[in-house]
Amino acid sequence: MARGTYALAQATEFKVMPLIEGSTHIETYWKPDYVEQAMVKLSSFFIDTLR
């Protein structure tokens, strides 16, 4: 589902799909290792995009 939605997002040139290897979608909300990986990826995206 995420890949299909990502492909349809055409209103911007600034987009990323941060994939966390070995996790499921819901695990990225509560497993500390996965949360940390997601925050690193998303933080760098927001820092670069929202300047």
Short mmCIF file of C-alpha atoms in Angstrom, two decimals:
data_model
loop_
_atom_site.label_atom_id
_atom_site.label_comp_id
_atom_site.label_asym_id
_atom_site.label_seq_id
_atom_site.Cartn_x
_atom_site.Cartn_y
_atom_site.Cartn_z
CA MET A 1 0.00 0.00 0.00
CA ALA A 2 2.78 2.48 0.87
CA ARG A 3 4.55 2.01 -2.44
CA GLY A 4 1.35 2.66 -4.38
CA THR A 5 0.55 5.77 -2.38
CA TYR A 6 4.12 7.03 -2.73
CA ALA A 7 3.95 6.63 -6.50
CA LEU A 8 0.73 8.67 -6.63
CA ALA A 9 2.14 11.58 -4.60
CA GLN A 10 2.88 13.99 -7.42
CA ALA A 11 2.20 17.41 -5.89
CA THR A 12 5.81 17.75 -4.71
CA GLU A 13 9.31 16.88 -5.77
CA PHE A 14 10.33 16.47 -2.12
CA LYS A 15 9.27 13.04 -0.92
CA VAL A 16 10.84 10.02 0.73
CA MET A 17 9.61 6.59 1.72
CA PRO A 18 11.63 5.63 4.80
CA LEU A 19 11.66 1.84 4.88
CA ILE A 20 12.78 0.16 8.10
CA GLU A 21 14.11 -3.30 7.26
CA GLY A 22 12.58 -6.14 9.28
CA SER A 23 9.75 -4.08 10.78
CA THR A 24 6.04 -4.06 10.22
CA HIS A 25 4.14 -0.79 9.97
CA ILE A 26 2.79 -0.92 13.52
CA GLU A 27 6.20 -1.85 15.02
CA THR A 28 7.62 1.47 13.87
CA TYR A 29 5.41 3.13 16.51
CA TRP A 30 6.54 1.23 19.59
CA LYS A 31 9.72 -0.83 19.15
CA PRO A 32 12.59 1.42 20.26
CA ASP A 33 15.07 0.28 17.59
CA TYR A 34 12.57 0.84 14.80
CA VAL A 35 11.34 4.15 16.25
CA GLU A 36 14.92 5.43 16.41
CA GLN A 37 15.60 4.45 12.79
CA ALA A 38 12.39 6.13 11.66
CA MET A 39 13.17 9.33 13.57
CA VAL A 40 16.67 9.54 12.07
CA LYS A 41 15.29 9.16 8.56
CA LEU A 42 12.35 11.51 9.05
CA SER A 43 14.37 14.14 10.91
CA SER A 44 16.90 14.42 8.10
CA PHE A 45 14.07 14.69 5.56
CA PHE A 46 12.37 17.50 7.49
CA ILE A 47 15.61 19.36 8.14
CA ASP A 48 16.54 19.24 4.46
CA THR A 49 13.03 20.02 3.18
CA LEU A 50 11.81 22.70 5.59
CA ARG A 51 14.76 25.08 5.47
#
